[in-house]
PDB file of N, CA and C in Angstrom:
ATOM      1  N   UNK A  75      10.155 -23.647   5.061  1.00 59.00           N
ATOM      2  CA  UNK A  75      10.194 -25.045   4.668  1.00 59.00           C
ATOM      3  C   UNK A  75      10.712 -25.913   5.805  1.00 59.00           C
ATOM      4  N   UNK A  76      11.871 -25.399   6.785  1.00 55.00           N
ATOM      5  CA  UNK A  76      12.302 -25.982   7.777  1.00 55.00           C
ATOM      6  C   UNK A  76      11.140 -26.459   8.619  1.00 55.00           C
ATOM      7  N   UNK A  77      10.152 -25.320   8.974  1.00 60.00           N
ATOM      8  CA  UNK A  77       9.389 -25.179   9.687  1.00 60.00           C
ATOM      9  C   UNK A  77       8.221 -26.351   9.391  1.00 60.00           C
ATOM     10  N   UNK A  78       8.117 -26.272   8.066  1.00 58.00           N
ATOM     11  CA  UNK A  78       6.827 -27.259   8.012  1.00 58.00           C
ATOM     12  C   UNK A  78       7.338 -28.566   7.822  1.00 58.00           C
ATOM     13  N   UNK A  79       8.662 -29.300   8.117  1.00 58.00           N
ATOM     14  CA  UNK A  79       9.183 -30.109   7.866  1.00 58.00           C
ATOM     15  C   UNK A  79       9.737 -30.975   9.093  1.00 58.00           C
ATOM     16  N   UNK A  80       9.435 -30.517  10.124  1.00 62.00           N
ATOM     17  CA  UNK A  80      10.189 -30.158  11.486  1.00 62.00           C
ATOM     18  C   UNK A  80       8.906 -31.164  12.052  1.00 62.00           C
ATOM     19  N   UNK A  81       9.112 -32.039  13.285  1.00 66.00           N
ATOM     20  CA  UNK A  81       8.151 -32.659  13.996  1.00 66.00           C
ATOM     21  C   UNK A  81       8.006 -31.303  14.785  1.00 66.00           C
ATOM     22  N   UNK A  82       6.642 -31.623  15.855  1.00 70.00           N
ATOM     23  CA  UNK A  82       6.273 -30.869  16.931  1.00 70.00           C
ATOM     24  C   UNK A  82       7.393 -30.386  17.665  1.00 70.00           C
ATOM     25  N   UNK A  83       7.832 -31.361  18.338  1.00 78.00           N
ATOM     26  CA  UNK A  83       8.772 -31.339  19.569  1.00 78.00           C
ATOM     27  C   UNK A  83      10.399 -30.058  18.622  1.00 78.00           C
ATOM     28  N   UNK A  84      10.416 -30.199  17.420  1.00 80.00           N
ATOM     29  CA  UNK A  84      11.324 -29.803  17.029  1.00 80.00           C
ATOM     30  C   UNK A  84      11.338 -28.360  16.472  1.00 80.00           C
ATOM     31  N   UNK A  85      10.264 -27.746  16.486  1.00 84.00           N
ATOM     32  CA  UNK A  85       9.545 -26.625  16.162  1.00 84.00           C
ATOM     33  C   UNK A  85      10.431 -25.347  16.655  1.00 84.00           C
ATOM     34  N   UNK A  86      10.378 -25.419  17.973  1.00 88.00           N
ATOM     35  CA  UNK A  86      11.103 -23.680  18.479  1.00 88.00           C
ATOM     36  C   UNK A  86      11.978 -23.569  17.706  1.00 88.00           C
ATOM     37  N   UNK A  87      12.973 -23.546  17.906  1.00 89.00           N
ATOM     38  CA  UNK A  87      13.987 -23.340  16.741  1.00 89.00           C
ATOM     39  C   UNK A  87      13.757 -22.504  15.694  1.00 89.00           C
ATOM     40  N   UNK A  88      13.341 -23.318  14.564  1.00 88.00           N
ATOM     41  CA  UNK A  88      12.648 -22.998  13.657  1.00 88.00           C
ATOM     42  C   UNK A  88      11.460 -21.898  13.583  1.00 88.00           C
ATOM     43  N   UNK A  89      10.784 -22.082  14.506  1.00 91.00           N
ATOM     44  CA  UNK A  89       9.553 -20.569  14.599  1.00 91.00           C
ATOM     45  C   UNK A  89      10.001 -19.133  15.136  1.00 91.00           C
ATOM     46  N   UNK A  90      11.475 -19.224  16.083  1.00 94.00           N
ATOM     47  CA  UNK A  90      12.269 -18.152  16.302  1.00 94.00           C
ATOM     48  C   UNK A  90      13.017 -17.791  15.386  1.00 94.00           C
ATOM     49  N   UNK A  91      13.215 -18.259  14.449  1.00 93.00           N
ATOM     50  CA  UNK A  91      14.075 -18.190  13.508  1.00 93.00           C
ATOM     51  C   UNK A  91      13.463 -17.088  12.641  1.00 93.00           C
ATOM     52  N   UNK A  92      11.887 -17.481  12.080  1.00 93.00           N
ATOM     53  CA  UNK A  92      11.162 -16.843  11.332  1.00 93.00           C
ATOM     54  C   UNK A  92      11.004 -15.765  12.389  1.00 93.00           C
ATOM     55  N   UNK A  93      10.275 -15.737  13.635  1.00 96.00           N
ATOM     56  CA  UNK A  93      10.082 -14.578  14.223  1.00 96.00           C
ATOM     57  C   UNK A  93      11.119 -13.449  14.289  1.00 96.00           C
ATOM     58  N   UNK A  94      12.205 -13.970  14.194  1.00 97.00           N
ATOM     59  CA  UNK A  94      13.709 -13.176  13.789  1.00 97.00           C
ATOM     60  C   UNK A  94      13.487 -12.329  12.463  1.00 97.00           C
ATOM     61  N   UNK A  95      13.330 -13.435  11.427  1.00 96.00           N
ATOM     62  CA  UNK A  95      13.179 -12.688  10.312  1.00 96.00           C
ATOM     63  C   UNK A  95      11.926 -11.661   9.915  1.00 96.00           C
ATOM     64  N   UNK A  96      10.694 -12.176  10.321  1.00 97.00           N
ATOM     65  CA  UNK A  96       9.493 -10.994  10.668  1.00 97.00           C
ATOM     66  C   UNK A  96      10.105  -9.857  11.307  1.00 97.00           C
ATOM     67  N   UNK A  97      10.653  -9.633  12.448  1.00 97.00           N
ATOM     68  CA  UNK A  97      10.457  -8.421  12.717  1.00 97.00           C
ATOM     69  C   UNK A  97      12.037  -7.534  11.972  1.00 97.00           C
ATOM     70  N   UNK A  98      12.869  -8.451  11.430  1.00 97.00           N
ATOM     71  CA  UNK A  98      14.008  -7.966  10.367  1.00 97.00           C
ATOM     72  C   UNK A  98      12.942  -7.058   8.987  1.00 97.00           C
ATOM     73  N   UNK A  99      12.151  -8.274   8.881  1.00 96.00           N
ATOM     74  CA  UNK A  99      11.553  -7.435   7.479  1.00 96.00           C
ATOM     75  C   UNK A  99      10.542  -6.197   7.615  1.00 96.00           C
ATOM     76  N   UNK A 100      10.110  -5.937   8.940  1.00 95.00           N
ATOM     77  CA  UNK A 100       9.166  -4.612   9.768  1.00 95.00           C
ATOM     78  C   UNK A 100      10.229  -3.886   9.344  1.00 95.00           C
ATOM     79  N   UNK A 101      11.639  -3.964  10.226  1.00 95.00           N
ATOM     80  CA  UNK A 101      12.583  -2.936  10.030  1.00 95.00           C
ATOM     81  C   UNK A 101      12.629  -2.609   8.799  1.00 95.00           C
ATOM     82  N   UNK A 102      13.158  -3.201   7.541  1.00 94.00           N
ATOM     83  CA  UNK A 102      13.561  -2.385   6.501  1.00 94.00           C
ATOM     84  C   UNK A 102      13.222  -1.195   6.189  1.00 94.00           C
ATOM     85  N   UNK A 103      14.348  -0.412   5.221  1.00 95.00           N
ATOM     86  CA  UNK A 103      13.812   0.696   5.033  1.00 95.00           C
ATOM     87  C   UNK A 103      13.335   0.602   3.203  1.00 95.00           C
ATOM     88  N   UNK A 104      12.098   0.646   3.342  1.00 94.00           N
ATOM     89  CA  UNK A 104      11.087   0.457   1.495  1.00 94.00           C
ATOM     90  C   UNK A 104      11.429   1.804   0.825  1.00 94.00           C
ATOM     91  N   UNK A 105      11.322   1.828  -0.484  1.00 93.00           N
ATOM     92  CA  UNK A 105      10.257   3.114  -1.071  1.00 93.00           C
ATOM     93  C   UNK A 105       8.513   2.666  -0.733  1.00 93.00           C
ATOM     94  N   UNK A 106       8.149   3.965  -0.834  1.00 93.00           N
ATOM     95  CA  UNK A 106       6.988   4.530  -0.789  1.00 93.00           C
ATOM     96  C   UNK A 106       6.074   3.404  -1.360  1.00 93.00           C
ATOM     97  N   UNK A 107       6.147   2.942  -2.908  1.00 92.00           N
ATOM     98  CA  UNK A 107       5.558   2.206  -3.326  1.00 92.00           C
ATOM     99  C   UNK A 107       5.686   0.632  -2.533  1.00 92.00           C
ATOM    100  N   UNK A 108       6.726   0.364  -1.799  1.00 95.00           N
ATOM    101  CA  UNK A 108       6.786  -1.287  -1.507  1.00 95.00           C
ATOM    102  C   UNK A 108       6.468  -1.143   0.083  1.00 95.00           C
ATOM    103  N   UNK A 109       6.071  -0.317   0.648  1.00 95.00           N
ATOM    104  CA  UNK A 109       5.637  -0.209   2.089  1.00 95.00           C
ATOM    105  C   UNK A 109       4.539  -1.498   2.369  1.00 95.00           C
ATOM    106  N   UNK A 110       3.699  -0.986   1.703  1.00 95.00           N
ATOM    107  CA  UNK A 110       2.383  -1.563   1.477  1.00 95.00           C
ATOM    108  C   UNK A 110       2.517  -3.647   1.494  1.00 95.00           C
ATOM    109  N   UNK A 111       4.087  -3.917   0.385  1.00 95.00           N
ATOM    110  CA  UNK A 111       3.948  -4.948   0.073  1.00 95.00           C
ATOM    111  C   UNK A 111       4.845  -5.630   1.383  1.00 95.00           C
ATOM    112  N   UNK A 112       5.512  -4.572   1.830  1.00 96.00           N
ATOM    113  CA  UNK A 112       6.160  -5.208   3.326  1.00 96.00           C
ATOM    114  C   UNK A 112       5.313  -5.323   4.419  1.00 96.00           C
ATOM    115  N   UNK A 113       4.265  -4.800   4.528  1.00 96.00           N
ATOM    116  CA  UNK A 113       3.491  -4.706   5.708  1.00 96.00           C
ATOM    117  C   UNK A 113       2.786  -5.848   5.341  1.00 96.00           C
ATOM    118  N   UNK A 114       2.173  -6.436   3.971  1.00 96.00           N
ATOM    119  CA  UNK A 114       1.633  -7.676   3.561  1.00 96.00           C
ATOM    120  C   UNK A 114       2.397  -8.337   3.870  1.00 96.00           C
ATOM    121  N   UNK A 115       3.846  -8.819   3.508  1.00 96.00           N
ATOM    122  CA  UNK A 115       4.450  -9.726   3.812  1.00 96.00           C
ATOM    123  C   UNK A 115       4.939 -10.188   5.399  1.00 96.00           C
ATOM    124  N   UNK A 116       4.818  -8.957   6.006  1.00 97.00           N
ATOM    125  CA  UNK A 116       4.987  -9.241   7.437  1.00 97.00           C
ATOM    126  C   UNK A 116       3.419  -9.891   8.225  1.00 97.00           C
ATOM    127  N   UNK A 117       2.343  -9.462   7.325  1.00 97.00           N
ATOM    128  CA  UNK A 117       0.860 -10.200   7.957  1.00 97.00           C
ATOM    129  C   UNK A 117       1.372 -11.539   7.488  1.00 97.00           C
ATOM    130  N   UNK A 118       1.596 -11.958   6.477  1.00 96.00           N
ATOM    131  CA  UNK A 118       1.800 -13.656   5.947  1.00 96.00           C
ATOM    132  C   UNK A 118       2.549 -13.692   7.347  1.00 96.00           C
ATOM    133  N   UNK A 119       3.706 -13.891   7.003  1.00 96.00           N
ATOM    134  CA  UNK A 119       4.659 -14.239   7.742  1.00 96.00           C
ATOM    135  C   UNK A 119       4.018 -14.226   9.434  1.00 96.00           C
ATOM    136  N   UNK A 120       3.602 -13.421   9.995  1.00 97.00           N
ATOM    137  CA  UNK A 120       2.605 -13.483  11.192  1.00 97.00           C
ATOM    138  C   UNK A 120       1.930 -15.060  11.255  1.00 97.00           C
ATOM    139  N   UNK A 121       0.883 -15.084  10.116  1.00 96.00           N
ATOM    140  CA  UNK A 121      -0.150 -15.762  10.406  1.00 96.00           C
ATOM    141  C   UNK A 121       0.824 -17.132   9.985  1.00 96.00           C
ATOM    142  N   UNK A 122       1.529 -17.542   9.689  1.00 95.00           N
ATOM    143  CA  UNK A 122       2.520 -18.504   9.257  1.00 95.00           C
ATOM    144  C   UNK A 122       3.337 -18.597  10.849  1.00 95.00           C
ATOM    145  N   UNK A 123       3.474 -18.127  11.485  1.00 95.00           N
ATOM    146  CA  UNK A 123       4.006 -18.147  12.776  1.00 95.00           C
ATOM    147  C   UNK A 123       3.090 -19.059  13.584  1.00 95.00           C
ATOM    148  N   UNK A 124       2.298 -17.948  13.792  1.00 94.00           N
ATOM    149  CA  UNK A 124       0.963 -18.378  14.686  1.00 94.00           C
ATOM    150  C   UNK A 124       0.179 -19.279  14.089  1.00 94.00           C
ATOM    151  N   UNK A 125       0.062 -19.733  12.893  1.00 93.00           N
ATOM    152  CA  UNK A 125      -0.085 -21.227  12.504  1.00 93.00           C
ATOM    153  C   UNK A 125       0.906 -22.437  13.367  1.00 93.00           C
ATOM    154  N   UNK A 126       2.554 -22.378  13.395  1.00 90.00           N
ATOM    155  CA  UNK A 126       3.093 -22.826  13.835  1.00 90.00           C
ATOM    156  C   UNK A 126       3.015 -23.360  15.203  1.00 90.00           C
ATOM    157  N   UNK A 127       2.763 -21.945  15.893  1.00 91.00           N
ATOM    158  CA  UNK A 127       2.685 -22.205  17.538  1.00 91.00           C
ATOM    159  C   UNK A 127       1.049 -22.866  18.166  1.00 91.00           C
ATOM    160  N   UNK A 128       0.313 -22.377  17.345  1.00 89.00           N
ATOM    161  CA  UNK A 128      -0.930 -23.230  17.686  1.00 89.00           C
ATOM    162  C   UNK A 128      -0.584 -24.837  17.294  1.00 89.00           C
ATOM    163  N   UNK A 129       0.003 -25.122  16.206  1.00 88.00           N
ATOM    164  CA  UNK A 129       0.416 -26.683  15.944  1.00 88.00           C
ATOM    165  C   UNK A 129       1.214 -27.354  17.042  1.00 88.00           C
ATOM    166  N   UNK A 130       2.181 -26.236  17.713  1.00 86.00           N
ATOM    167  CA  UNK A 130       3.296 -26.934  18.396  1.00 86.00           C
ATOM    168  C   UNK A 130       2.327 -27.125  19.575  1.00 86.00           C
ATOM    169  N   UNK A 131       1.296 -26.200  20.091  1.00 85.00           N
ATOM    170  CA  UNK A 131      -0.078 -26.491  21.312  1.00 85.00           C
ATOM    171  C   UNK A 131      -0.317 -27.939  21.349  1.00 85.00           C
ATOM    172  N   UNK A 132      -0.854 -28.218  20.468  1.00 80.00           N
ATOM    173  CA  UNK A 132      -1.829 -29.511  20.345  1.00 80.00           C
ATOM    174  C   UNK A 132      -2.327 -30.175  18.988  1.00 80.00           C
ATOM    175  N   UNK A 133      -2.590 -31.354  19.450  1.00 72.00           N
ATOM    176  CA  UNK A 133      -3.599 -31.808  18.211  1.00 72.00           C
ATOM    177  C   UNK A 133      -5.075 -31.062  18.176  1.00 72.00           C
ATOM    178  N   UNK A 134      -5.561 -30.643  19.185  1.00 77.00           N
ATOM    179  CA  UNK A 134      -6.940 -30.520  19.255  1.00 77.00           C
ATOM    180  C   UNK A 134      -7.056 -28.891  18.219  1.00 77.00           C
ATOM    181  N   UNK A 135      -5.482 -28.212  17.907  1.00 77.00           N
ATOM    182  CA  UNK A 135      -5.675 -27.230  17.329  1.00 77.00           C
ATOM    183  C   UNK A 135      -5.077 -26.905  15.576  1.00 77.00           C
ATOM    184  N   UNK A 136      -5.010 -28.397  15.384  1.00 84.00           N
ATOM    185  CA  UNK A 136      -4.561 -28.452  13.745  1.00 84.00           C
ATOM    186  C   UNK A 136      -4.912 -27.831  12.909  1.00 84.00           C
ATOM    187  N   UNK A 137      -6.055 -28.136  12.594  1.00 89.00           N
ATOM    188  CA  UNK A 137      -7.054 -27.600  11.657  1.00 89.00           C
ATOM    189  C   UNK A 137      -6.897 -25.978  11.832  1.00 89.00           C
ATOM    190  N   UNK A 138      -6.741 -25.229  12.770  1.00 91.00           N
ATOM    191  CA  UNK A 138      -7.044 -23.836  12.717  1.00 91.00           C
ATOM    192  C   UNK A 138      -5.534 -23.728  12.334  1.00 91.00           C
ATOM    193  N   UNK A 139      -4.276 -24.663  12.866  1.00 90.00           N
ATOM    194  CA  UNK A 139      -2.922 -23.949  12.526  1.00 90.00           C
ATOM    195  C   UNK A 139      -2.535 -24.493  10.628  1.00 90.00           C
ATOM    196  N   UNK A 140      -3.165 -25.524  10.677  1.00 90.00           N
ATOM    197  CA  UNK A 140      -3.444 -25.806   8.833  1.00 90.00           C
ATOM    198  C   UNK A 140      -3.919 -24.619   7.909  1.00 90.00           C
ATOM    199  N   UNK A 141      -4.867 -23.954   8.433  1.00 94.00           N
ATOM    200  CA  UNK A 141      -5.383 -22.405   8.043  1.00 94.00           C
ATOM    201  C   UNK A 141      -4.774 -21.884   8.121  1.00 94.00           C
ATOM    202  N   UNK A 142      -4.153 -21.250   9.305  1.00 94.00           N
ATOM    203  CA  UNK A 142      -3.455 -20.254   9.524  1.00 94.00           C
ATOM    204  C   UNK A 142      -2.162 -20.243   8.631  1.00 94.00           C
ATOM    205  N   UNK A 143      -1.732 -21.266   8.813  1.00 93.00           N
ATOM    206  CA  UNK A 143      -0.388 -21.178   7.533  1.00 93.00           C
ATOM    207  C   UNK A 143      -0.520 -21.437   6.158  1.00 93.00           C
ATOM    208  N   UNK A 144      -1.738 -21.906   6.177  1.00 95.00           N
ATOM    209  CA  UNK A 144      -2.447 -21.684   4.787  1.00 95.00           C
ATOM    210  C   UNK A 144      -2.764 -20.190   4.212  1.00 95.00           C
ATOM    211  N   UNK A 145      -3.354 -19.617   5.099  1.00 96.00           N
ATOM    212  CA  UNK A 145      -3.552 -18.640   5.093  1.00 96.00           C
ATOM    213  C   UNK A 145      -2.522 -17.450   4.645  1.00 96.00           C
ATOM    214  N   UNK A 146      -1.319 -17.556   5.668  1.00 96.00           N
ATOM    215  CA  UNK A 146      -0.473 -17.015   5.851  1.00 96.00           C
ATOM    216  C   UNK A 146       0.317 -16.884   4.466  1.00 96.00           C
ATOM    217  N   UNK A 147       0.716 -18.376   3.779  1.00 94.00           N
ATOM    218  CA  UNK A 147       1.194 -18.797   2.972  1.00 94.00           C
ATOM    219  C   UNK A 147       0.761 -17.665   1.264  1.00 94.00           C
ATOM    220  N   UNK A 148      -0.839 -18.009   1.511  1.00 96.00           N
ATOM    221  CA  UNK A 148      -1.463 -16.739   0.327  1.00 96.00           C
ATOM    222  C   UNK A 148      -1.120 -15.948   0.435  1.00 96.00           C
ATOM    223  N   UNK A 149      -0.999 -15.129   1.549  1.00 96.00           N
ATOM    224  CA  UNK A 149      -0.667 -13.733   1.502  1.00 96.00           C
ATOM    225  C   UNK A 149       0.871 -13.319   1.182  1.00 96.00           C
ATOM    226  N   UNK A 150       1.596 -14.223   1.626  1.00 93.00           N
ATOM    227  CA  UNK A 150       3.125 -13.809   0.748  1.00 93.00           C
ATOM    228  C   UNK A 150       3.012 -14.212  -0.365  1.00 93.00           C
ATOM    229  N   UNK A 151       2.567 -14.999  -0.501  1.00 93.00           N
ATOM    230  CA  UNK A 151       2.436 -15.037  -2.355  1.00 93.00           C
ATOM    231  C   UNK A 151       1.485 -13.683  -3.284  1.00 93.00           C
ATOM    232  N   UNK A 152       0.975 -13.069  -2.153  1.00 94.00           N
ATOM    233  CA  UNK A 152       0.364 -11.887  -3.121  1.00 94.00           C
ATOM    234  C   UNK A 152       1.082 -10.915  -2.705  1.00 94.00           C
ATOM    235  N   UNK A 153       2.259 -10.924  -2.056  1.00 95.00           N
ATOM    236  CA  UNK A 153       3.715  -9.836  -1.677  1.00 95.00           C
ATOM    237  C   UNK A 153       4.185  -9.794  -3.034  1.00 95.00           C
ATOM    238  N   UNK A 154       4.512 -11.332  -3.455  1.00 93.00           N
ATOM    239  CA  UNK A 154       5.118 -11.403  -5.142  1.00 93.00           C
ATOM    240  C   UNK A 154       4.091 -10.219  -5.839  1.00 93.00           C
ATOM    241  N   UNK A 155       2.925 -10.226  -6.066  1.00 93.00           N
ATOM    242  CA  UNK A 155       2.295  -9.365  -7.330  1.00 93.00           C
ATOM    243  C   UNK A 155       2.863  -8.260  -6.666  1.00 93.00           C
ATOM    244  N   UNK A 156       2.570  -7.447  -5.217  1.00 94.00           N
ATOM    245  CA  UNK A 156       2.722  -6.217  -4.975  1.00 94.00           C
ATOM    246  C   UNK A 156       4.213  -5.885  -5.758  1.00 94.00           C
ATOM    247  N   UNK A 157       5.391  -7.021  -5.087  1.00 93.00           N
ATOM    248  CA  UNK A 157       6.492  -6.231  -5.530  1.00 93.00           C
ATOM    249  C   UNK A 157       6.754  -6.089  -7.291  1.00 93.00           C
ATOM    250  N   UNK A 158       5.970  -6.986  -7.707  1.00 93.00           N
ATOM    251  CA  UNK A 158       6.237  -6.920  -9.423  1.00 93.00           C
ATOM    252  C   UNK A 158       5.264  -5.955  -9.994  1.00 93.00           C
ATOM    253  N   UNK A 159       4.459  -4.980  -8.926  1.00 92.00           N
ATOM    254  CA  UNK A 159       3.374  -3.697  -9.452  1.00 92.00           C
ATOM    255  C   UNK A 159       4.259  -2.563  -9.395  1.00 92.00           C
ATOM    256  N   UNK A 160       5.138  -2.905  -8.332  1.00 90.00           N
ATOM    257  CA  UNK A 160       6.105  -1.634  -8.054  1.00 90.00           C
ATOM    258  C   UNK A 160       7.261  -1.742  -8.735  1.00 90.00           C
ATOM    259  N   UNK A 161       7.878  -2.621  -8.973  1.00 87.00           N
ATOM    260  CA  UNK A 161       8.718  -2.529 -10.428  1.00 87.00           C
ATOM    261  C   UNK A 161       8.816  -2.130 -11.518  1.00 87.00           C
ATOM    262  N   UNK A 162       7.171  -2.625 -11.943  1.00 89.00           N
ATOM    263  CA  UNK A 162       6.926  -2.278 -13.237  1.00 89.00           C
ATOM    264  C   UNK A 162       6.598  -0.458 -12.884  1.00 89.00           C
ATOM    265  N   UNK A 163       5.998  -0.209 -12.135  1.00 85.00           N
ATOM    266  CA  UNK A 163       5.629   1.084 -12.055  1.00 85.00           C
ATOM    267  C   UNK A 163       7.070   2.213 -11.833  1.00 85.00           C
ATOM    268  N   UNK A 164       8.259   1.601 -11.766  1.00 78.00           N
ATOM    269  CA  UNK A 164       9.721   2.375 -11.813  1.00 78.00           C
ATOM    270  C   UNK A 164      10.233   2.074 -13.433  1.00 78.00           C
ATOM    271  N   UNK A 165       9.725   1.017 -14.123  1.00 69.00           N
ATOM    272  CA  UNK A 165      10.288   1.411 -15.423  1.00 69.00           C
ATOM    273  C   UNK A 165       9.646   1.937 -16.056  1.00 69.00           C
TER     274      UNK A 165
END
């Protein structure tokens, strides 16, 4: 939210921050069943980056970093179903 809230010029910060937390959430250690939903959540989180840094580039590259964190954005939201498949599948 920082991130998409942030002018251009004010961006690094904020996109190291997440890149911090991406490769925090690679590390964890999952069960078996939530591997799957961490490796999804680390693609969001990717393409939510690299949405960022193409924005902080230029204007001429909006539209693809509008996608990209669009993009990005879906895919952690389908981290939520993975981790609520693997929940339910432990009770």
């Amino acid at each position: 939210r920082l991130a998409g809230s942030a002018s251009r010029i004010s961006l690094p910060g904020p996109v190291k921050t997440m890149q911090d937390i991406r490769r925090e959430t690679e590390q964890i250690k999952v069960t078996k069943c939530m591997e799957s939903a961490r490796t999804t959540l680390a693609q969001g989180m990717s393409l939510q980056i690299d949405g960022f840094l193409l924005f902080m580039q230029g204007i001429e590259n909006e539209n693809l970093a509008s996608e990209s964190i669009k993009d990005g954005t879906a895919t952690v939201v389908k981290t939520i179903d993975m981790i609520e498949s693997c929940k339910a599948s432990v009770q």
